[in-house]
GROMACS .gro file of C-alpha atoms in nm:
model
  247
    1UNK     CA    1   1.926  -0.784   1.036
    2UNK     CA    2   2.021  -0.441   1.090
    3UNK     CA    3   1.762  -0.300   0.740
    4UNK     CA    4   1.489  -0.535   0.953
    5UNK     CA    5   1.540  -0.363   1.295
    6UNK     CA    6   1.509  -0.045   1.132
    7UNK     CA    7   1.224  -0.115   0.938
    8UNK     CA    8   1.075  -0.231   1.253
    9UNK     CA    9   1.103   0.070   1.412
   10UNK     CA   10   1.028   0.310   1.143
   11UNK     CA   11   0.688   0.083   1.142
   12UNK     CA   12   0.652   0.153   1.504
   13UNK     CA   13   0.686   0.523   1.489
   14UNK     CA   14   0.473   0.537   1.176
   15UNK     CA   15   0.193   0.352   1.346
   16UNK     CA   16   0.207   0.595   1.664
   17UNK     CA   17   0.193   0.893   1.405
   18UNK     CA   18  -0.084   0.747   1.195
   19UNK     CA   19  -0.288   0.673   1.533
   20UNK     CA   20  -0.227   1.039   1.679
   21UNK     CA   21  -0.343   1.194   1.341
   22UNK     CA   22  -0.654   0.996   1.353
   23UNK     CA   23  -0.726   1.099   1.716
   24UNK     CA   24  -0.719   1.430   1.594
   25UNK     CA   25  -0.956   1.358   1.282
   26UNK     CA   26  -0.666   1.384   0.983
   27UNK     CA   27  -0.669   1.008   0.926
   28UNK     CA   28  -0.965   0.817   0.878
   29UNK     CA   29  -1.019   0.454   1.048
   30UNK     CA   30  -0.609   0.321   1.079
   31UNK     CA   31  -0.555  -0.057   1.180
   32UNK     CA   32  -0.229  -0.066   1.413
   33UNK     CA   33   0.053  -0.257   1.366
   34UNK     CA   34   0.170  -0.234   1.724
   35UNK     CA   35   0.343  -0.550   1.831
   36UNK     CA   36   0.342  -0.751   1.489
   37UNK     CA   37   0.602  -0.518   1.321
   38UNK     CA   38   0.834  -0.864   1.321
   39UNK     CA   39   0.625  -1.052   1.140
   40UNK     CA   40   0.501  -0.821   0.850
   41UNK     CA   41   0.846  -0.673   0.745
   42UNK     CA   42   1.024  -1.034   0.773
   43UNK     CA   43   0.801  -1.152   0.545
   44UNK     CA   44   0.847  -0.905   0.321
   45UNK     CA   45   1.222  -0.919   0.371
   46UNK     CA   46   1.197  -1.266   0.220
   47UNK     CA   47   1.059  -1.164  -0.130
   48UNK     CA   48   1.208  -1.090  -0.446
   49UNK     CA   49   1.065  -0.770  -0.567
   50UNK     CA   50   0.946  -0.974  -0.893
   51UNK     CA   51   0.689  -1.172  -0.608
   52UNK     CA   52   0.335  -1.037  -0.526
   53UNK     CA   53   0.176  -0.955  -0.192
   54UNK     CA   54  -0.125  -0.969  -0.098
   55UNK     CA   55  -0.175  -0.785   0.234
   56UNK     CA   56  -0.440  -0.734   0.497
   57UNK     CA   57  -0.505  -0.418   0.632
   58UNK     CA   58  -0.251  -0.446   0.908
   59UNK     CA   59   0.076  -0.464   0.747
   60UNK     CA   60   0.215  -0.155   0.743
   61UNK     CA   61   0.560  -0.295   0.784
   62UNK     CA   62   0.518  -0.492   0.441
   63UNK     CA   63   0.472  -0.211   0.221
   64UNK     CA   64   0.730  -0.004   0.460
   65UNK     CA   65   0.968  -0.240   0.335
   66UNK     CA   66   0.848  -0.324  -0.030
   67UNK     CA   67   0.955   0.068  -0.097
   68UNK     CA   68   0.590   0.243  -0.007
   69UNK     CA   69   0.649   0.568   0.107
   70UNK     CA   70   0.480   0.688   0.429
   71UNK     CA   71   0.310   0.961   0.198
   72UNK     CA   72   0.160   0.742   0.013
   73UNK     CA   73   0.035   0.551   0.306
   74UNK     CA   74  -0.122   0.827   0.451
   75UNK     CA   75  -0.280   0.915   0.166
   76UNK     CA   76  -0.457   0.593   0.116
   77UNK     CA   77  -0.565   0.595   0.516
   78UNK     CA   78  -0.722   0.955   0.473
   79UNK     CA   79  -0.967   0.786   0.243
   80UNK     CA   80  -0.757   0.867  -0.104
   81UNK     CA   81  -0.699   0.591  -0.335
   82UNK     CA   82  -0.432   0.820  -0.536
   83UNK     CA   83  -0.240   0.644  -0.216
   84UNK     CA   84  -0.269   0.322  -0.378
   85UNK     CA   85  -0.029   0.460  -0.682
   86UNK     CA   86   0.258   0.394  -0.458
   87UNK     CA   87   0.654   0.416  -0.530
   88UNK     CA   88   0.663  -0.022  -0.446
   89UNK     CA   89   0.599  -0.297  -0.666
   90UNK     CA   90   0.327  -0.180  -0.903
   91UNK     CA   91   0.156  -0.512  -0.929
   92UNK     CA   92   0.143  -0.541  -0.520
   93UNK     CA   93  -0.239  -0.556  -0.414
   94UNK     CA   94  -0.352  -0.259  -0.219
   95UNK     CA   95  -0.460  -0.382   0.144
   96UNK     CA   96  -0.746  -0.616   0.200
   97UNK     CA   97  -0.991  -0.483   0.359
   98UNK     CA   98  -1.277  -0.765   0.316
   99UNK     CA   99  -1.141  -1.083   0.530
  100UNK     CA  100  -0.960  -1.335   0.331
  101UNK     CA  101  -1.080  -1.290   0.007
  102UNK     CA  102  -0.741  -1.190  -0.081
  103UNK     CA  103  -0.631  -1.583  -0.030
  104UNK     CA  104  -0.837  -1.595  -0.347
  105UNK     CA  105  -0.678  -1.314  -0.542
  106UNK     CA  106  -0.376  -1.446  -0.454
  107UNK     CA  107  -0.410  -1.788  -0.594
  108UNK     CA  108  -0.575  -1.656  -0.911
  109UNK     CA  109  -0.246  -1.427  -0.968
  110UNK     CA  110  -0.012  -1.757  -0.889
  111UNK     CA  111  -0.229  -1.948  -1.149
  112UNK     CA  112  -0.137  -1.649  -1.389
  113UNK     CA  113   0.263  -1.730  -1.285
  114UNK     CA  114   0.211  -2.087  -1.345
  115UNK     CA  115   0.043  -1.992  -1.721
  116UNK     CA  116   0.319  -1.760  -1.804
  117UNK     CA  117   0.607  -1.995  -1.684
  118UNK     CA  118   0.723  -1.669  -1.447
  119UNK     CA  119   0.953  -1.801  -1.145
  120UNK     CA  120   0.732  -1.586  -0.913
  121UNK     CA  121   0.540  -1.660  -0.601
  122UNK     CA  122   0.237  -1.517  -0.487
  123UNK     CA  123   0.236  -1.436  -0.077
  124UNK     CA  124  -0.107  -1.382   0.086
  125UNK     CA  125  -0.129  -1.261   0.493
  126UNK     CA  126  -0.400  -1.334   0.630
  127UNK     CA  127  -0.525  -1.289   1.050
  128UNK     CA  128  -0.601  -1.584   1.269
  129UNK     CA  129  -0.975  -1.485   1.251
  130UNK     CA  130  -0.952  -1.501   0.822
  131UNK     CA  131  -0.814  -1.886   0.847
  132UNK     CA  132  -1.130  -1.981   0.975
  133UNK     CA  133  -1.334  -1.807   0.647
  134UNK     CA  134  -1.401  -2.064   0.402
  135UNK     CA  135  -1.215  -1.841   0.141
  136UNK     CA  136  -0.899  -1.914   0.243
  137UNK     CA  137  -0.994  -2.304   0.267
  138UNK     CA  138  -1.083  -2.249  -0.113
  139UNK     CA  139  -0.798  -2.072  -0.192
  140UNK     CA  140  -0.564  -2.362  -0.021
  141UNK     CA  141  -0.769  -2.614  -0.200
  142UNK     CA  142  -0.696  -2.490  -0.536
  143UNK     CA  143  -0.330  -2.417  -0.435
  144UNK     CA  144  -0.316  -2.765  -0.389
  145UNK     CA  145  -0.432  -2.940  -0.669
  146UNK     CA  146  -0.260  -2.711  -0.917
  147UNK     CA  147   0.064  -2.706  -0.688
  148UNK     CA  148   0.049  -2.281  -0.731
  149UNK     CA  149   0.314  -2.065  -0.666
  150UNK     CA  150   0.171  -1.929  -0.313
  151UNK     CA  151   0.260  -1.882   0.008
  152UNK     CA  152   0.001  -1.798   0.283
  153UNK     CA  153   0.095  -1.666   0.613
  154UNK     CA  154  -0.108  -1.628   0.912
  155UNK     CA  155  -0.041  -1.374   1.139
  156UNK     CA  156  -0.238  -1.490   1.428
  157UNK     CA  157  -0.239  -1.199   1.664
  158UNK     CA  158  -0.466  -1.428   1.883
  159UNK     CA  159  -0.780  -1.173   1.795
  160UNK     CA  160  -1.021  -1.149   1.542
  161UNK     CA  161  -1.136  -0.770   1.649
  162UNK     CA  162  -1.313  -0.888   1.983
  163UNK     CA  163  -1.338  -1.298   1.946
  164UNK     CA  164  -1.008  -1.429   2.061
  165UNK     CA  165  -0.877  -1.727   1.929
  166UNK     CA  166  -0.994  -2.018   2.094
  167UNK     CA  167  -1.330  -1.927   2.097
  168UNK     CA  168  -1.305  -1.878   1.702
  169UNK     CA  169  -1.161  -2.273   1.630
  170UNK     CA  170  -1.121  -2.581   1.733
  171UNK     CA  171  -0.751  -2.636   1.544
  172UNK     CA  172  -0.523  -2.715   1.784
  173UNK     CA  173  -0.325  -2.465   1.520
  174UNK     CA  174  -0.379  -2.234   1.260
  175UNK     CA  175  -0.076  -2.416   1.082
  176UNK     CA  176  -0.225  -2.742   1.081
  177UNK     CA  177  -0.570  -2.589   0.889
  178UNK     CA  178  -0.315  -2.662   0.574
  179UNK     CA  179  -0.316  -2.985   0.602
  180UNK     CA  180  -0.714  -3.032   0.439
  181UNK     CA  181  -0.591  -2.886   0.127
  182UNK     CA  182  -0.208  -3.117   0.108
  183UNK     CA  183   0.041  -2.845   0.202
  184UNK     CA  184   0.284  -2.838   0.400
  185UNK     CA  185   0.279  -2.628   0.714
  186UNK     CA  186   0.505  -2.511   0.985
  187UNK     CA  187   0.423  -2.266   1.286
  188UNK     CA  188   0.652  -2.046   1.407
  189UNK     CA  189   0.743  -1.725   1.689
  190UNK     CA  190   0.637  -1.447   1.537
  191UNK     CA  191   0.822  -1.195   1.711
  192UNK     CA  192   1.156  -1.378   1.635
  193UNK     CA  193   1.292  -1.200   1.283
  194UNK     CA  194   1.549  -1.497   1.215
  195UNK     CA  195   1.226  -1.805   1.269
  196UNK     CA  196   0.995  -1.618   1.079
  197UNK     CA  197   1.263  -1.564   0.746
  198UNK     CA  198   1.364  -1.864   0.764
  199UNK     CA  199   0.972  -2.047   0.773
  200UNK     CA  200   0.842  -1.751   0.475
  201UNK     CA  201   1.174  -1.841   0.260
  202UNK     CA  202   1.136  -2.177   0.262
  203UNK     CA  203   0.774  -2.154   0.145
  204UNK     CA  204   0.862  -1.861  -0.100
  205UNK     CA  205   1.164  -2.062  -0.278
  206UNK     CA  206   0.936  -2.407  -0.254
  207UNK     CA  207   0.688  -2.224  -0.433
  208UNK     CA  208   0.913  -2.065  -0.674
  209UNK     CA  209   1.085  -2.365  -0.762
  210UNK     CA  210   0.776  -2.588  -0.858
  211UNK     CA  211   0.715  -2.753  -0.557
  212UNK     CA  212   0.389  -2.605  -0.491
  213UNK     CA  213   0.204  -2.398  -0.175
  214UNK     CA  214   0.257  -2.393   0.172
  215UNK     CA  215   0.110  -2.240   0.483
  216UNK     CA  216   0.328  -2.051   0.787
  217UNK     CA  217   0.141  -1.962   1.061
  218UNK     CA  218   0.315  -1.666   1.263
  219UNK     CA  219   0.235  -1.646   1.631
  220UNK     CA  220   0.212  -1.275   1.790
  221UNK     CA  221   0.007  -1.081   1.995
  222UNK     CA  222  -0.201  -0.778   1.895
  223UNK     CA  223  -0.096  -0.481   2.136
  224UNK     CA  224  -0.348  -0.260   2.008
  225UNK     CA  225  -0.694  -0.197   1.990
  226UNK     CA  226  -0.857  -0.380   1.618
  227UNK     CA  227  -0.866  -0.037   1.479
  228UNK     CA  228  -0.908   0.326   1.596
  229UNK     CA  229  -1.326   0.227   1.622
  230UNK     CA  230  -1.237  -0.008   1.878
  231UNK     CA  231  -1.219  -0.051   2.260
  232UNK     CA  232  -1.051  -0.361   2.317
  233UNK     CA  233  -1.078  -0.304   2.718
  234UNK     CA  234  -1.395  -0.427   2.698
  235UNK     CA  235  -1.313  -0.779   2.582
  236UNK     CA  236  -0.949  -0.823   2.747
  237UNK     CA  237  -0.765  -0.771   3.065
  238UNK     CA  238  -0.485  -0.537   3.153
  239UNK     CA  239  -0.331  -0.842   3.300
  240UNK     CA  240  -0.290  -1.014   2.933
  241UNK     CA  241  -0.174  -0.704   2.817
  242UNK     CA  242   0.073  -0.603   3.050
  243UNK     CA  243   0.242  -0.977   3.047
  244UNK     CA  244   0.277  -0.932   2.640
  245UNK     CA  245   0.451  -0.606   2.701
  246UNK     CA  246   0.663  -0.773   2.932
  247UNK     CA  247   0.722  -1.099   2.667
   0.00000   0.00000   0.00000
């Protein structure tokens, strides 16, 4: 627990960095991480360095964890892809900018795994606002019928830049989205470290052991604005704010 928490934190004082250096025009557009630093790292935490992520924009704490220095992170957010030739896993995807065509990727590079006979797992993060893009359902359908190595997780921050969640599906939960393509799904707390290791682990080693894809859908709450181009006071209240600060 005690690499996590630190993790975590180095992720939140990177974030406040990155933002400050953008306000100040040394960074280009920077996603923050602010409030979903449980999430990304834990489900880092519960790879083998052998595995392959495939990241959105927002997870910072991944590739904190997977050995990316905060050079090189910079670097890639200041418009350099020389950033992207980073000290972690060399066969890591560089962040997905695009929405959910990484679920894609992802299952192509678990079809590879399958091919080779190579006991690793593919793990794809993807928002709440990507599990409603037909890529993903693609990417879950083939993961399905070819029982891949992959595990998806859905960090549903509850928006997708300005349209929040319920106005974005009809799912009762993200989770449950698995069950058109035959995986198995579970939902957990997002901001609880031990729930969200536990969920990704299980997926990873079912995956890794033969048994095919899964889905976990991580619930947290987005404390920033979508990126530095954004103004999320005009779509939210300080009241929904404030009581996430609080939680």
């Amino acid at each position: 627990l005690i690499p996590i928490y630190r993790t975590m934190t180095l992720t939140r004082l990177f974030d406040a960095k990155a933002v400050s250096m953008q306000r100040t025009g040394q960074l280009g557009t920077y996603p923050s991480s602010l409030g979903q630093e449980a999430t990304t790292v834990v489900l880092a935490s519960a790879m083998r360095p052998e595995d392959v992520l495939f990241p959105t924009y927002r997870e910072h704490g991944a590739l904190h964890w997977r050995g990316v220095t905060m050079e090189e992170m910079l670097l890639y957010w200041t418009g350099d892809e020389r950033g992207l030739k980073w000290q972690g896993p060399a066969e890591d995807f560089p962040p997905a900018i695009p929405i959910a065509t990484q679920t894609l990727h992802a299952a192509g590079a678990a079809t590879a795994f399958r091919i080779r006979k190579q006991p690793r797992v593919a793990v794809a993060v993807l928002g709440d606002g990507a599990s409603s893009k037909g890529d993903f359902y693609e990417a879950m359908n083939v993961a399905g019928v070819w029982e891949l190595p992959v595990a998806f997780v859905i960090n549903n921050n509850q928006w997708a830049i300005s349209g929040p969640r319920g106005e974005q599906t009809a799912a009762q939960t993200l989770a449950q989205k698995a069950i058109a393509g035959g995986l198995p799904c579970e939902q957990v707390d997002g901001n609880d470290v031990i729930a969200v290791h536990a969920a990704v682990s299980e997926a990873v080693e079912r995956a890794r052991s033969g048994g095919g894809a899964a889905v976990v859908e991580a619930i947290t709450y987005r404390m920033s604005d979508h990126t530095t181009a954004d103004d999320a006071t005009r779509y939210r209240s300080e009241s929904e704010v404030s009581a996430m600060w609080k939680r």
